[in-house]
Tab-separated table of C-alpha atoms in Angstrom:
chain	number	residue	atom	x	y	z
K	1435	MET	CA	0.112	0.189	-0.171
K	1436	ALA	CA	1.043	3.333	-0.591
K	1437	ILE	CA	2.228	5.476	2.445
K	1438	GLN	CA	-0.860	7.481	4.265
K	1439	THR	CA	0.739	10.890	5.091
K	1440	ASP	CA	-0.529	14.564	5.765
K	1441	TYR	CA	0.115	15.686	2.743
K	1442	ALA	CA	-0.090	19.129	3.887
K	1443	GLN	CA	2.856	18.934	5.744
K	1444	LEU	CA	5.154	17.631	3.378
K	1445	PRO	CA	7.862	20.048	2.229
K	1446	SER	CA	6.592	22.343	-0.737
K	1447	LEU	CA	9.841	21.789	-3.181
K	1448	GLN	CA	9.037	25.756	-4.194
K	1449	SER	CA	12.216	27.294	-3.268
K	1450	ASP	CA	14.650	28.529	-5.801
K	1451	TYR	CA	17.716	26.084	-6.972
K	1452	PRO	CA	20.252	29.001	-8.331
K	1453	LEU	CA	22.174	27.847	-11.146
K	1454	SER	CA	25.327	29.917	-12.440
K	1455	PRO	CA	25.866	30.831	-15.888
K	1456	GLU	CA	28.644	28.402	-16.301
K	1457	GLN	CA	26.455	25.596	-15.263
K	1458	ILE	CA	23.989	26.575	-17.877
K	1459	ALA	CA	26.451	26.751	-20.748
K	1460	SER	CA	28.195	23.388	-19.458
K	1461	TYR	CA	24.449	21.726	-19.662
K	1462	GLN	CA	23.787	23.196	-23.094
K	1463	ARG	CA	27.096	22.134	-24.372
K	1464	ASN	CA	27.409	18.696	-23.330
K	1465	GLY	CA	23.510	17.688	-23.259
K	1466	HIS	CA	23.864	16.911	-19.337
K	1467	ILE	CA	24.897	18.170	-16.455
K	1468	LYS	CA	24.913	17.090	-12.523
K	1469	LEU	CA	23.852	19.081	-10.088
K	1470	ALA	CA	24.285	18.476	-5.895
K	1471	HIS	CA	21.240	18.555	-3.648
K	1472	VAL	CA	18.560	19.654	-5.972
K	1473	ALA	CA	16.461	18.122	-2.473
K	1474	THR	CA	17.623	18.030	0.730
K	1475	PRO	CA	17.784	15.332	2.924
K	1476	ASP	CA	15.000	16.041	4.768
K	1477	GLU	CA	12.813	16.526	1.716
K	1478	ILE	CA	14.048	13.173	0.561
K	1479	ALA	CA	13.163	11.638	3.649
K	1480	ALA	CA	9.608	12.536	3.500
K	1481	TYR	CA	9.196	11.798	-0.282
K	1482	GLU	CA	11.164	8.727	-0.345
K	1483	PRO	CA	8.645	6.464	1.294
K	1484	ILE	CA	5.521	7.849	-0.467
K	1485	ILE	CA	7.503	7.306	-3.985
K	1486	SER	CA	8.946	3.795	-3.141
K	1487	GLY	CA	5.063	2.846	-1.753
K	1488	VAL	CA	3.617	3.572	-4.604
K	1489	VAL	CA	6.411	1.671	-7.024
K	1490	ARG	CA	5.942	-1.323	-4.648
K	1491	GLU	CA	2.054	-1.413	-5.211
K	1492	ARG	CA	2.189	-0.829	-8.531
K	1493	ASP	CA	5.055	-3.390	-9.340
K	1494	TYR	CA	3.870	-5.379	-12.310
K	1495	HIS	CA	7.005	-8.081	-12.647
K	1496	THR	CA	5.893	-11.610	-11.663
K	1497	LYS	CA	9.450	-13.337	-12.816
K	1498	PRO	CA	12.655	-13.244	-11.199
K	1499	VAL	CA	15.237	-10.947	-12.462
K	1500	SER	CA	17.189	-13.465	-13.764
K	1501	GLU	CA	14.303	-14.718	-15.950
K	1502	ARG	CA	13.230	-11.573	-17.664
K	1503	ASP	CA	14.258	-9.821	-21.101
K	1504	THR	CA	17.042	-7.161	-21.313
K	1505	TYR	CA	14.463	-4.147	-20.728
K	1506	GLY	CA	12.949	-6.269	-18.182
K	1507	LYS	CA	16.025	-6.563	-16.257
K	1508	ALA	CA	16.913	-3.019	-16.327
K	1509	PHE	CA	14.239	-1.718	-13.890
K	1510	ILE	CA	10.814	-1.432	-12.347
K	1511	GLN	CA	9.223	1.261	-14.420
K	1512	ILE	CA	6.255	3.146	-13.199
K	1513	GLY	CA	4.886	6.460	-14.748
K	1514	ASN	CA	2.856	8.966	-13.933
K	1515	LEU	CA	3.008	8.842	-9.932
K	1516	TRP	CA	1.481	12.116	-10.169
K	1517	GLN	CA	-1.795	10.729	-11.003
K	1518	LEU	CA	-1.405	7.835	-8.378
K	1519	ASP	CA	-0.925	9.372	-5.627
K	1520	GLU	CA	-0.965	13.197	-3.837
K	1521	GLY	CA	2.071	13.225	-2.325
K	1522	ALA	CA	4.130	12.206	-5.706
K	1523	LYS	CA	2.000	14.657	-7.305
K	1524	ARG	CA	3.558	17.100	-5.019
K	1525	PHE	CA	7.147	16.197	-5.821
K	1526	VAL	CA	6.548	15.953	-9.512
K	1527	MET	CA	4.781	19.178	-9.745
K	1528	ALA	CA	7.822	20.955	-7.830
K	1529	ARG	CA	8.656	24.275	-9.115
K	1530	ARG	CA	12.145	24.208	-7.964
K	1531	PHE	CA	12.786	21.343	-10.197
K	1532	ALA	CA	10.721	22.587	-13.410
K	1533	LYS	CA	12.507	26.157	-13.087
K	1534	ILE	CA	15.753	24.514	-13.307
K	1535	ALA	CA	14.743	22.373	-16.183
K	1536	ALA	CA	13.355	25.841	-17.949
K	1537	GLU	CA	16.754	27.748	-17.183
K	1538	LEU	CA	18.653	24.894	-18.338
K	1539	MET	CA	17.241	24.913	-21.766
K	1540	GLY	CA	16.698	28.248	-21.735
K	1541	VAL	CA	13.344	28.636	-22.162
K	1542	ASP	CA	10.731	30.426	-20.498
K	1543	GLY	CA	8.072	27.665	-19.438
K	1544	VAL	CA	7.939	23.579	-19.010
K	1545	ARG	CA	5.160	21.318	-18.726
K	1546	ILE	CA	5.068	17.904	-17.752
K	1547	TYR	CA	5.641	15.138	-20.455
K	1548	HIS	CA	5.510	12.564	-17.985
K	1549	ASP	CA	7.282	11.174	-14.698
K	1550	GLN	CA	8.769	7.773	-14.192
K	1551	ALA	CA	10.156	5.662	-11.334
K	1552	LEU	CA	12.709	4.121	-12.510
K	1553	PHE	CA	14.060	1.073	-9.651
K	1554	LYS	CA	16.530	-1.205	-10.016
K	1555	GLU	CA	16.389	-4.290	-8.517
K	1556	PRO	CA	19.337	-5.763	-6.647
K	1557	GLY	CA	20.874	-8.238	-9.820
K	1558	GLY	CA	19.213	-5.875	-11.843
K	1559	GLY	CA	20.551	-5.503	-15.650
K	1560	HIS	CA	22.185	-2.523	-17.221
K	1561	THR	CA	20.232	-0.277	-19.192
K	1562	PRO	CA	21.287	-0.042	-23.310
K	1563	TRP	CA	22.568	2.783	-24.866
K	1564	HIS	CA	19.720	5.032	-26.111
K	1565	GLN	CA	18.032	8.225	-26.720
K	1566	ASP	CA	15.009	9.072	-24.757
K	1567	GLN	CA	13.282	10.850	-27.845
K	1568	VAL	CA	13.068	7.982	-30.027
K	1569	TYR	CA	9.671	7.423	-28.048
K	1570	TRP	CA	8.316	10.938	-28.272
K	1571	PRO	CA	6.386	12.226	-31.021
K	1572	LEU	CA	7.920	15.766	-30.411
K	1573	ASP	CA	9.969	17.699	-32.516
K	1574	THR	CA	12.180	19.875	-30.480
K	1575	PRO	CA	15.276	19.915	-28.820
K	1576	HIS	CA	13.931	21.489	-25.772
K	1577	THR	CA	13.246	18.313	-24.056
K	1578	ILE	CA	14.910	17.657	-20.585
K	1579	THR	CA	14.908	14.831	-17.981
K	1580	LEU	CA	15.695	15.145	-14.254
K	1581	TRP	CA	17.059	12.190	-12.722
K	1582	MET	CA	17.013	11.741	-9.009
K	1583	PRO	CA	18.330	8.919	-6.703
K	1584	LEU	CA	16.134	8.469	-3.823
K	1585	VAL	CA	18.935	6.729	-2.091
K	1586	PRO	CA	22.699	6.769	-1.878
K	1587	VAL	CA	23.993	5.664	-5.056
K	1588	SER	CA	27.301	3.776	-4.578
K	1589	GLU	CA	30.418	3.705	-6.796
K	1590	GLU	CA	29.411	0.197	-7.440
K	1591	VAL	CA	26.065	0.884	-8.768
K	1592	GLY	CA	27.004	4.330	-10.704
K	1593	SER	CA	24.865	6.955	-12.236
K	1594	MET	CA	24.418	7.298	-15.704
K	1595	THR	CA	26.945	7.450	-18.335
K	1596	PHE	CA	26.388	10.514	-20.808
K	1597	VAL	CA	27.962	11.020	-24.447
K	1598	ASP	CA	29.122	14.202	-24.425
K	1599	GLU	CA	27.527	16.986	-27.053
K	1600	SER	CA	25.437	13.817	-28.294
K	1601	GLN	CA	22.321	15.664	-28.219
K	1602	LYS	CA	23.663	17.566	-31.489
K	1603	LEU	CA	23.362	14.713	-33.391
K	1604	GLY	CA	19.727	14.892	-33.065
K	1605	TYR	CA	17.543	11.345	-34.583
K	1606	MET	CA	20.280	8.791	-34.763
K	1607	SER	CA	17.973	5.618	-34.878
K	1608	ARG	CA	14.457	4.586	-34.008
K	1609	GLN	CA	15.583	1.468	-32.434
K	1610	ALA	CA	14.008	1.134	-29.116
K	1611	ILE	CA	15.713	0.693	-25.717
K	1612	SER	CA	17.018	-3.208	-26.462
K	1613	ASP	CA	20.562	-5.389	-27.028
K	1614	GLU	CA	20.241	-4.288	-30.444
K	1615	SER	CA	20.454	-0.563	-29.690
K	1616	HIS	CA	23.432	-1.187	-27.155
K	1617	LYS	CA	25.249	-3.012	-29.826
K	1618	THR	CA	24.425	-0.683	-32.784
K	1619	LEU	CA	25.156	2.564	-30.656
K	1620	GLY	CA	27.885	1.136	-28.539
K	1621	SER	CA	29.709	0.091	-31.648
K	1622	PHE	CA	29.118	3.996	-33.087
K	1623	ILE	CA	30.363	5.537	-29.991
K	1624	ALA	CA	33.251	3.343	-29.667
K	1625	GLY	CA	34.038	3.788	-33.510
K	1626	LYS	CA	33.635	7.781	-33.345
K	1627	GLN	CA	35.907	7.577	-30.226
K	1628	LEU	CA	33.164	9.964	-28.624
K	1629	PRO	CA	34.218	10.873	-25.103
K	1630	THR	CA	31.485	10.098	-22.709
K	1631	THR	CA	30.960	11.076	-18.981
K	1632	THR	CA	29.835	9.567	-15.659
K	1633	TYR	CA	28.911	11.023	-12.351
K	1634	GLY	CA	29.799	7.928	-10.040
K	1635	ALA	CA	28.302	7.685	-7.056
K	1636	LEU	CA	25.614	10.154	-6.223
K	1637	ALA	CA	23.707	11.199	-2.736
K	1638	ALA	CA	20.097	10.705	-2.481
K	1639	GLY	CA	18.402	14.225	-3.603
K	1640	ASP	CA	21.097	14.791	-6.161
K	1641	ALA	CA	20.110	15.043	-9.623
K	1642	THR	CA	21.606	14.710	-13.171
K	1643	PHE	CA	19.668	16.617	-16.208
K	1644	HIS	CA	19.935	15.368	-19.587
K	1645	ALA	CA	18.465	16.172	-22.991
K	1646	GLY	CA	16.267	14.284	-25.005
K	1647	TRP	CA	18.277	13.661	-27.727
K	1648	THR	CA	21.557	13.019	-25.565
K	1649	LEU	CA	23.203	8.930	-25.724
K	1650	HIS	CA	23.165	7.612	-22.595
K	1651	SER	CA	23.360	3.979	-20.809
K	1652	ALA	CA	23.442	2.653	-17.199
K	1653	PRO	CA	25.013	-0.084	-15.699
K	1654	GLY	CA	23.742	-3.205	-13.710
K	1655	ASN	CA	22.809	-3.448	-9.988
K	1656	PRO	CA	25.641	-5.641	-8.416
K	1657	SER	CA	24.672	-4.633	-5.000
K	1658	GLU	CA	22.186	-5.904	-2.533
K	1659	THR	CA	20.168	-2.925	-2.355
K	1660	MET	CA	17.555	-1.429	-4.757
K	1661	ARG	CA	18.304	1.514	-7.219
K	1662	GLU	CA	16.312	4.282	-6.236
K	1663	VAL	CA	15.227	6.716	-8.822
K	1664	MET	CA	12.672	8.877	-9.940
K	1665	THR	CA	12.552	11.039	-13.099
K	1666	ILE	CA	10.770	13.777	-14.436
K	1667	ILE	CA	10.339	14.615	-18.402
K	1668	TYR	CA	9.853	18.437	-19.419
K	1669	VAL	CA	9.120	19.506	-22.602
K	1670	ALA	CA	9.002	23.506	-23.424
K	1671	ASP	CA	5.709	25.166	-23.167
K	1672	GLY	CA	4.607	25.749	-26.611
K	1673	VAL	CA	6.176	22.871	-28.380
K	1674	ARG	CA	3.912	21.097	-31.127
K	1675	ILE	CA	3.139	17.564	-31.375
K	1676	ALA	CA	5.058	15.878	-34.384
K	1677	GLU	CA	3.208	13.319	-36.746
K	1678	PRO	CA	4.712	9.916	-35.311
K	1679	ASP	CA	6.620	7.912	-37.654
K	1680	SER	CA	7.336	5.079	-35.309
K	1681	SER	CA	5.227	2.392	-33.355
K	1682	ALA	CA	6.475	3.652	-30.280
K	1683	ARG	CA	6.280	7.517	-31.017
K	1684	GLN	CA	2.406	6.476	-31.823
K	1685	ASN	CA	2.057	4.662	-28.832
K	1686	ASP	CA	3.382	7.420	-26.734
K	1687	LEU	CA	1.132	9.990	-28.699
K	1688	ARG	CA	-1.981	8.066	-27.613
K	1689	ALA	CA	-0.469	7.416	-23.673
K	1690	TRP	CA	0.945	11.034	-23.059
K	1691	PHE	CA	-1.104	13.262	-25.027
K	1692	PRO	CA	-4.990	11.899	-24.989
K	1693	GLY	CA	-7.310	13.833	-27.340
K	1694	LEU	CA	-4.679	15.435	-29.266
K	1695	ALA	CA	-3.206	15.235	-32.824
K	1696	PRO	CA	-0.120	16.281	-34.611
K	1697	GLY	CA	0.231	19.440	-35.059
K	1698	ASP	CA	-1.344	20.389	-31.529
K	1699	LEU	CA	0.318	22.117	-28.343
K	1700	ALA	CA	1.764	19.489	-26.403
K	1701	ALA	CA	-0.589	20.188	-23.730
K	1702	SER	CA	-3.072	17.722	-22.990
K	1703	GLU	CA	-4.847	17.620	-19.423
K	1704	LEU	CA	-1.388	15.301	-18.661
K	1705	ASN	CA	0.587	17.929	-19.405
K	1706	PRO	CA	0.543	20.420	-17.148
K	1707	LEU	CA	2.391	23.739	-16.942
K	1708	VAL	CA	4.779	23.282	-14.122
K	1709	TYR	CA	6.783	26.590	-14.320
K	1710	LYS	CA	6.639	29.802	-16.379
K	1711	ALA	CA	9.097	32.890	-15.934
């Protein structure tokens, strides 16, 4: 069962997190950045039980990790927690996080595309190389994902690995996250000797942000503890929906933009405006 909480007593997550011009320039150059202490220990202590409770309640896996395919081994994936629990909604709608996303992208406002809890179980497999935006029916560079651990992530488990400046390559492949994407994109990265960055161990409440086209992967979890991560995907306010060119994008159009069509503003009832300058 999800944790029952007095939601009015939860931290508001409304205060500003100041970014320097150098941090914004670094993100826009490299397509990714790590920011320390985006949420405080007290804030994480309040929200982690709520989010992990929703994940436990909604976990759809019935097979042990060893019997799943590559995608299933990678993580427990639960989407749109903001619709499932009022406490999770306060976290996802946080002005602080949304303002960081807008300022990193250099836009005036951002909407939620969707959120996802990505919990990598003990013994969980790697997350193959991929670009998030192959799934999204959006023709814009102005998408960004916040990736925040709710528990400390050790060096052994590690955070994601990003290919520096790969967002500038744009739409490289329609391949979904799979063994094939890992092989194809891994060969491309190695062949071109593209530089990569990994931020290693992270504290609970630290966060990475990466662009929708940034190539990235994540290692498996050899530890005995769950790697609990919450993600929030933002899209700039005013972006329009693109014509889906794959079944994955058609599925996302139906799931995350209900009632909308190509050419419409990416602003259904599932895509609330969470920050405007």
